[in-house]
Tab-separated table of C-alpha atoms in Angstrom:
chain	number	residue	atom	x	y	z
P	64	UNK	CA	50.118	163.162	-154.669
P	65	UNK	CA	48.744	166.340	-155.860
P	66	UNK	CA	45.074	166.644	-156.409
P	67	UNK	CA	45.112	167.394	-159.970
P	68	UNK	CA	47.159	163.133	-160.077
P	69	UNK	CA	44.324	162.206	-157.723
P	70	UNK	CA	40.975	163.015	-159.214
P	71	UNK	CA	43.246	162.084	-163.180
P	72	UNK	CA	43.570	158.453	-161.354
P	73	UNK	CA	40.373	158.398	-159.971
P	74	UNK	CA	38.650	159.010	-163.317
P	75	UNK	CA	40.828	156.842	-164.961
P	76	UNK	CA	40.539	153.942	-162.626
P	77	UNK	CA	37.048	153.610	-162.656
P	78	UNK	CA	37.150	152.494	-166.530
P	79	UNK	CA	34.360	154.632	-167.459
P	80	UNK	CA	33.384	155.106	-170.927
P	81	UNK	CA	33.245	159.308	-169.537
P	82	UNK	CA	37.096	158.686	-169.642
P	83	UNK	CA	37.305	158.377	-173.580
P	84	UNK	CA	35.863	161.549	-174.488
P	85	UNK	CA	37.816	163.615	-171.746
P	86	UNK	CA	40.864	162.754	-173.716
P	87	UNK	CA	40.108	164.760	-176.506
P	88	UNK	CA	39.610	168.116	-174.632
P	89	UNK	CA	41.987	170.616	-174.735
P	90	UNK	CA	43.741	170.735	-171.191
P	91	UNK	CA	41.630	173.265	-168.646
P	92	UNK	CA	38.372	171.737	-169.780
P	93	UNK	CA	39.953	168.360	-169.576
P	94	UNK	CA	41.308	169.061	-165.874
P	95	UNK	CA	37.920	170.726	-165.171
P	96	UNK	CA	35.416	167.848	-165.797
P	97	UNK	CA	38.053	165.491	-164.845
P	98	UNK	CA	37.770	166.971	-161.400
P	99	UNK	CA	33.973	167.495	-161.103
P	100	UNK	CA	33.770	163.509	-162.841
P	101	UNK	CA	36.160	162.358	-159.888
P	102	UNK	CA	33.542	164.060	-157.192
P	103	UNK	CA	30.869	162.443	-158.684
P	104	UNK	CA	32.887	159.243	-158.198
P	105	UNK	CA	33.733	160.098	-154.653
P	106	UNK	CA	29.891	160.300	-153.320
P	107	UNK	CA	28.539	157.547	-155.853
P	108	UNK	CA	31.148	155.116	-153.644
P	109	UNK	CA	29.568	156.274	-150.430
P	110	UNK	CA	26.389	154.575	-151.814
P	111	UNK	CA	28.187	151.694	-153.400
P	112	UNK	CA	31.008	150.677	-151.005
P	113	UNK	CA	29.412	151.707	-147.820
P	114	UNK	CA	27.324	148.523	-146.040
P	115	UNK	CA	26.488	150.929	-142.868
P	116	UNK	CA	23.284	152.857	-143.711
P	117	UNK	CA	24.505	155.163	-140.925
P	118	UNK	CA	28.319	155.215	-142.107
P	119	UNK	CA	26.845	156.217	-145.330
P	120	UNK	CA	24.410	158.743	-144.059
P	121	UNK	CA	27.234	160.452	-141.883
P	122	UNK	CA	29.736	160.514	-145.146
P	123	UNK	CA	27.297	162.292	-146.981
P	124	UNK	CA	26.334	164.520	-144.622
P	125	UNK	CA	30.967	165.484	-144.795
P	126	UNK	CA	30.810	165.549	-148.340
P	127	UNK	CA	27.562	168.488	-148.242
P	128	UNK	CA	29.627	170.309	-145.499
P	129	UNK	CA	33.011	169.924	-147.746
P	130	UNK	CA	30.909	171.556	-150.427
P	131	UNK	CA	29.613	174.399	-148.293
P	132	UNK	CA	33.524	175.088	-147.331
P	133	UNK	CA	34.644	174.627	-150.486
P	134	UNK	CA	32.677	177.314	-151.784
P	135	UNK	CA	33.986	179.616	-149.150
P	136	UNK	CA	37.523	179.404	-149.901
P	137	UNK	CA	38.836	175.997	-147.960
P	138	UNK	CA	38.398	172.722	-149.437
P	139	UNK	CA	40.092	170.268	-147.708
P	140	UNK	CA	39.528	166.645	-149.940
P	141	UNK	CA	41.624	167.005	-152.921
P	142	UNK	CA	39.174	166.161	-155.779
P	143	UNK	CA	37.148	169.889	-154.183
P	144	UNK	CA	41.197	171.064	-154.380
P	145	UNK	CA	41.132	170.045	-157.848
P	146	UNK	CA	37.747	171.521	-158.816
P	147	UNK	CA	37.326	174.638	-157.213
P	148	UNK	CA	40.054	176.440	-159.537
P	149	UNK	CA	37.424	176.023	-162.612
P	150	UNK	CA	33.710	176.960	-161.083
P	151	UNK	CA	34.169	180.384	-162.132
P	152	UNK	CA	35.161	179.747	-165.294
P	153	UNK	CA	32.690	176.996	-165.911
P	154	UNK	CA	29.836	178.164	-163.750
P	155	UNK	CA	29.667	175.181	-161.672
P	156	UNK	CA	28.183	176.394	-158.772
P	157	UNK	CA	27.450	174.614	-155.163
P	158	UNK	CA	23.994	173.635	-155.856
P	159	UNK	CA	25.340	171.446	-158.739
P	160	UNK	CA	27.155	169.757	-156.604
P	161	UNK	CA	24.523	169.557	-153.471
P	162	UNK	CA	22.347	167.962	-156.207
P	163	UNK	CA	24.757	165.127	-157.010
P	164	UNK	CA	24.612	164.545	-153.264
P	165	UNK	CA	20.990	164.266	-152.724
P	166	UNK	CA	20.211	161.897	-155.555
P	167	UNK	CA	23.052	159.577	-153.668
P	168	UNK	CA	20.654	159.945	-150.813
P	169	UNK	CA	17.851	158.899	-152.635
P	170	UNK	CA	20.082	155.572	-153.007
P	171	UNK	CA	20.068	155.314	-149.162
P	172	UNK	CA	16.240	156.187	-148.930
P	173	UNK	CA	14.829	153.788	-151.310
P	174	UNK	CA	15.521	150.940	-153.578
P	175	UNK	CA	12.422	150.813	-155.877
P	176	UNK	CA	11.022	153.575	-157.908
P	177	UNK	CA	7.105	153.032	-158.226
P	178	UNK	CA	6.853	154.026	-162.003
P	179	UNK	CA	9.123	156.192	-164.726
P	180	UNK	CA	7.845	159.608	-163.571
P	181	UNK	CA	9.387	158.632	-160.159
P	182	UNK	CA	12.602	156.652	-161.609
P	183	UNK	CA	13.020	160.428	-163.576
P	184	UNK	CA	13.481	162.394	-160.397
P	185	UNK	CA	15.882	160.377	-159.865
P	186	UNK	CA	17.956	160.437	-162.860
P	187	UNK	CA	17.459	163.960	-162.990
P	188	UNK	CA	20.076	164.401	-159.852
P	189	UNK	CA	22.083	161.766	-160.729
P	190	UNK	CA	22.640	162.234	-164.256
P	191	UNK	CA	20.768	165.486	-165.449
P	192	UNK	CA	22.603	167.446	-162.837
P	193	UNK	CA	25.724	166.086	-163.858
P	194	UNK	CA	24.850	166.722	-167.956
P	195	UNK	CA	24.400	170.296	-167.432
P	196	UNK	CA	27.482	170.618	-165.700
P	197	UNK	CA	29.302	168.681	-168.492
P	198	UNK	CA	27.621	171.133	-171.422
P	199	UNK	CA	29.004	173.930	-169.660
P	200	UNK	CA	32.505	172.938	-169.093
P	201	UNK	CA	32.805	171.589	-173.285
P	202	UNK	CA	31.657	174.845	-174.303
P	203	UNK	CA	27.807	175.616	-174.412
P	204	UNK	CA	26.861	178.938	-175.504
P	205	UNK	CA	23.390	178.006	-176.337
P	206	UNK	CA	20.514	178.337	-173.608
P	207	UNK	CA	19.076	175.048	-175.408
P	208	UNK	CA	21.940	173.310	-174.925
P	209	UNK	CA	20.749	172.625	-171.215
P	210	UNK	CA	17.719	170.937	-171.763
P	211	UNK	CA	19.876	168.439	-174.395
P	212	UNK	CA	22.419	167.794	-171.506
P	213	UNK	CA	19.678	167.046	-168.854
P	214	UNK	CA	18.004	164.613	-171.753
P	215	UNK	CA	21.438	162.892	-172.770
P	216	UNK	CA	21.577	162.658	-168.741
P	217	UNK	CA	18.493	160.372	-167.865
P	218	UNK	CA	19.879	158.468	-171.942
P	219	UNK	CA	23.028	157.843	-169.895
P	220	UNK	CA	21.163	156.599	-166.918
P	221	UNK	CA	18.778	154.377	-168.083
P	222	UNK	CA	21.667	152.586	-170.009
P	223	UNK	CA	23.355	152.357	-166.113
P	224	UNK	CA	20.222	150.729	-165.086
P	225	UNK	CA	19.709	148.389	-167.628
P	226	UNK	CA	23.005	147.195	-167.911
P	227	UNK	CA	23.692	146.911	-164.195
P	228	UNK	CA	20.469	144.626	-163.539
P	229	UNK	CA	22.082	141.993	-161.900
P	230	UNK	CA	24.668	144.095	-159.720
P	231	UNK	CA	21.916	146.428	-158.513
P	232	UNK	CA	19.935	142.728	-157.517
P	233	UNK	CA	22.762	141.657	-155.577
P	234	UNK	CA	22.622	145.067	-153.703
P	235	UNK	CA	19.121	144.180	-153.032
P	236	UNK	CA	17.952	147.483	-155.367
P	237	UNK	CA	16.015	147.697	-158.514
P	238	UNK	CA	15.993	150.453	-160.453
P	239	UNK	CA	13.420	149.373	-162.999
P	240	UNK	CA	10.028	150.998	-162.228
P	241	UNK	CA	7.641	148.777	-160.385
P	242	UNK	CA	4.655	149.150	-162.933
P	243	UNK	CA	7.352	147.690	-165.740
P	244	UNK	CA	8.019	144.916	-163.993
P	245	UNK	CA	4.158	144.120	-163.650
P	246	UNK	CA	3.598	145.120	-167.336
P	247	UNK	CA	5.695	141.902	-168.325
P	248	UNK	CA	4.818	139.897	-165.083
P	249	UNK	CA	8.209	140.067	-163.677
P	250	UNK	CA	8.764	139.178	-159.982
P	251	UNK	CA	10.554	141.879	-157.977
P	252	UNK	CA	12.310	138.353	-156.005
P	253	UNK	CA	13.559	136.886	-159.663
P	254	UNK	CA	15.547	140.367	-160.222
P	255	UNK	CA	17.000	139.897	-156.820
P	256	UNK	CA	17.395	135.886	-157.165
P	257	UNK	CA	18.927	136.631	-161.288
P	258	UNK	CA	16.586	133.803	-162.082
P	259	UNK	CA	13.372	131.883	-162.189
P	260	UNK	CA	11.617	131.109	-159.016
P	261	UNK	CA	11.611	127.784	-157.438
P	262	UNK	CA	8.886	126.021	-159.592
P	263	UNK	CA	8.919	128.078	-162.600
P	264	UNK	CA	10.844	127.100	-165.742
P	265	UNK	CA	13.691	128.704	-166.821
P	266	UNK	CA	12.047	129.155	-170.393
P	267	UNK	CA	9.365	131.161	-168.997
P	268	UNK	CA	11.285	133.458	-166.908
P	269	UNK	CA	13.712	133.936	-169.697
P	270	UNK	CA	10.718	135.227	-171.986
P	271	UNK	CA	9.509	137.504	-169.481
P	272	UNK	CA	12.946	139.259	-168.795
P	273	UNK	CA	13.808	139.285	-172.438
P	274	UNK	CA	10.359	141.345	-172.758
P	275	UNK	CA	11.062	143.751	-170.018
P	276	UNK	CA	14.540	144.213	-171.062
P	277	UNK	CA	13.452	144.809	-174.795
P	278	UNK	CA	11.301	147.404	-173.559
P	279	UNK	CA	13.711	149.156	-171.069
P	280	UNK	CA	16.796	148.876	-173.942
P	281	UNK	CA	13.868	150.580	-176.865
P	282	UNK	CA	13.059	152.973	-174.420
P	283	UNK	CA	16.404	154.643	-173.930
P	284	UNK	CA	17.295	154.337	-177.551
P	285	UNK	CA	15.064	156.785	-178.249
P	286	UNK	CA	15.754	159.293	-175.432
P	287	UNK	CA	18.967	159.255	-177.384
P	288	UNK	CA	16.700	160.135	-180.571
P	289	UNK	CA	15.192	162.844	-178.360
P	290	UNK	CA	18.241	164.094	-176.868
P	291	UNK	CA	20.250	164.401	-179.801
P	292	UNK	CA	17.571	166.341	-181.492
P	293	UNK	CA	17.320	168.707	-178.885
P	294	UNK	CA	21.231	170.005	-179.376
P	295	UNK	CA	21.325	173.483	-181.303
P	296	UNK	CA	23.266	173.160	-184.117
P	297	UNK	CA	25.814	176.234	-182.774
P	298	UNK	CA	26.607	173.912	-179.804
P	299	UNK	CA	27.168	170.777	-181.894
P	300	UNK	CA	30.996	170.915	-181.986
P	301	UNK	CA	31.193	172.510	-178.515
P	302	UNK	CA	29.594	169.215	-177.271
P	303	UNK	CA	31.244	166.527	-179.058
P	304	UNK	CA	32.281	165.020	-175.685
P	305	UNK	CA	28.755	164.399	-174.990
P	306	UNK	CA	28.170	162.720	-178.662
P	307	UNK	CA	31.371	160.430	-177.817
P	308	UNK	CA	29.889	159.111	-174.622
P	309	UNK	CA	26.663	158.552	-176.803
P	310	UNK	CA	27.828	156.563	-179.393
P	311	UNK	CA	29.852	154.317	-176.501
P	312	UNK	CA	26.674	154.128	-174.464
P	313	UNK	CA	24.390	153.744	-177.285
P	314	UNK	CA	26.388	150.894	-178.707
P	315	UNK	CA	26.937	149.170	-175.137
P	316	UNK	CA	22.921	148.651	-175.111
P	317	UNK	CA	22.568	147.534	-178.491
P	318	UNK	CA	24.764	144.650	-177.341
P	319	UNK	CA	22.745	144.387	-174.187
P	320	UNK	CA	19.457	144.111	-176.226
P	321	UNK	CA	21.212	141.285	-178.118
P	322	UNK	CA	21.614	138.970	-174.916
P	323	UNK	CA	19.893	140.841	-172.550
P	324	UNK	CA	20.361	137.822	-169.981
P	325	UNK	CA	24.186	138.269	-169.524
P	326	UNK	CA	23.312	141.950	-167.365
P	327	UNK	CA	22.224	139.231	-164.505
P	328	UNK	CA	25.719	137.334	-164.387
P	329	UNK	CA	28.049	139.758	-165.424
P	330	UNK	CA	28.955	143.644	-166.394
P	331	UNK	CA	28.382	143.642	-170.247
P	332	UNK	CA	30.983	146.185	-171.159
P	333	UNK	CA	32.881	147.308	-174.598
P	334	UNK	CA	36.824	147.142	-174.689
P	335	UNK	CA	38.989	150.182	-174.256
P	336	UNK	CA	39.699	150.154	-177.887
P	337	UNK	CA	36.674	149.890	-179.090
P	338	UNK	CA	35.895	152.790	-176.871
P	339	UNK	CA	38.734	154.491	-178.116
P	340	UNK	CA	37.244	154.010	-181.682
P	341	UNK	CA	33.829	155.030	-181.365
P	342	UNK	CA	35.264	158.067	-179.652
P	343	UNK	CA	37.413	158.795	-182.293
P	344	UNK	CA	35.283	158.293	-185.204
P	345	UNK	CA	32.602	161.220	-183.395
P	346	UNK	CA	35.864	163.563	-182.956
P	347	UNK	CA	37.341	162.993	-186.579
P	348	UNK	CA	34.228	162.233	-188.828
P	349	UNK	CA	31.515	163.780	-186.623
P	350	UNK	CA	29.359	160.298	-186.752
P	351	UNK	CA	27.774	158.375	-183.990
């Protein structure tokens, strides 16, 4: 398997909504953020698949020193094969990539985030980082078009967050700041339970989440508003990829904020065609 096939299965295995507006890149930019998508893959599984805190630590610490030999001239995983071929072109540079790294280890550090100043640190490696890499290989010729990417970043994010609730819980991690959670009475234990605790009615809890979750769902809609306001008209085309992933992500948690209960029992998710559509409808008609 070459590493081009393996980082093109690896993006397309994982189902993500990222996957619909590759397609519609014209082939080095496609194999480009393919590649950098598939290492973000690779070190988000450390996090995700890895039940040894120490395993996990020690993977991490490969991946930084893969990086660091990457950059000289000898990758040796295939998705840095893959990748390494477009950083020039694309100015991706090592520190991108370092960054993606240390927000995973913010995963293995802590599993509550005190308040949204905090929870945006966060985001900002996990998803900011990985923006600003994404405006650049679409096309960005704007200085602007950064602070958009890093914006549609944490937009992205806090749509993760919300709609993976209930997995997060069963990882024993919640992502939703700590003063939210008070704000709308919430118990940390009935995130990580998915339900009311013993003694408390069902009615009750369900009012209480529904809150929370109305709040968390209004909140990224509009850092969507903001985001998307923040892209330089110049760069609009250019970054069409990025308004594709919006309009899927955008219209996944409008369905979560109708039944914001399901994100505690199961992945709330949009078909591949309808992906496919909303995708479609940004590349042919320019409309979210």
């Amino acid at each position: 398997m070459t590493p081009e096939t393996y980082v093109q299965d690896k993006a397309a295995a994982s189902g993500s909504s990222f996957y619909y507006a590759f397609l519609f890149l014209p082939p080095e930019r496609r194999a480009a953020i393919t590649a950098f998508y598939a290492f973000c893959r690779e070190v988000d599984d450390v996090v995700d698949e890895t039940r040894d805190l120490g395993v996990a630590q020690t993977k991490l610490a490969w991946w930084r020193q893969e990086v660091a030999q990457a950059f000289t001239g000898t990758p040796n995983h295939p998705v840095t094969q893959a990748l390494m071929p477009h950083t020039r072109t694309f100015g991706i540079e090592a520190r991108h990539l370092l960054a993606v790294i240390d927000g995973c280890q913010m995963d293995l550090d802590q599993n509550r985030y005190l308040d949204f100043a905090n929870l945006q640190e966060y985001c900002h490696l996990v998803a900011g980082i990985v923006g600003e890499v994404a405006a650049r290989i679409f096309g960005q010729t704007q200085p602007e078009t950064t602070a958009f990417a890093h914006k549609l970043g944490l937009a992205f994010q806090l749509t993760n967050i919300t709609r993976d609730v209930g997995e997060d819980a069963a990882r024993g991690r919640i992502y939703l700041p700590v003063n939210d959670l008070q704000k709308f009475d919430v118990k940390a234990h009935e995130l990580l339970k998915r339900g009311p605790a013993p003694g408390v009615e069902a009615a009750d809890f369900e009012r209480r989440f529904n809150a929370l979750m109305a709040f968390q769902c209004a909140r990224a809609l509009q850092t969507y508003d903001e985001a998307l306001a923040m892209l330089p008209k110049a760069d609009r085309r250019a970054q069409k990829p990025g308004l594709m992933m919006a309009s899927i992500y955008r219209t996944l948690l409008r369905e979560i904020a109708e039944d914001p209960l399901l994100v505690l029992t199961q992945r709330v998710s949009l078909t591949p065609l309808r992906k496919l559509w909303l995708a479609w409808k940004v590349q042919a008609l320019g409309r979210l």
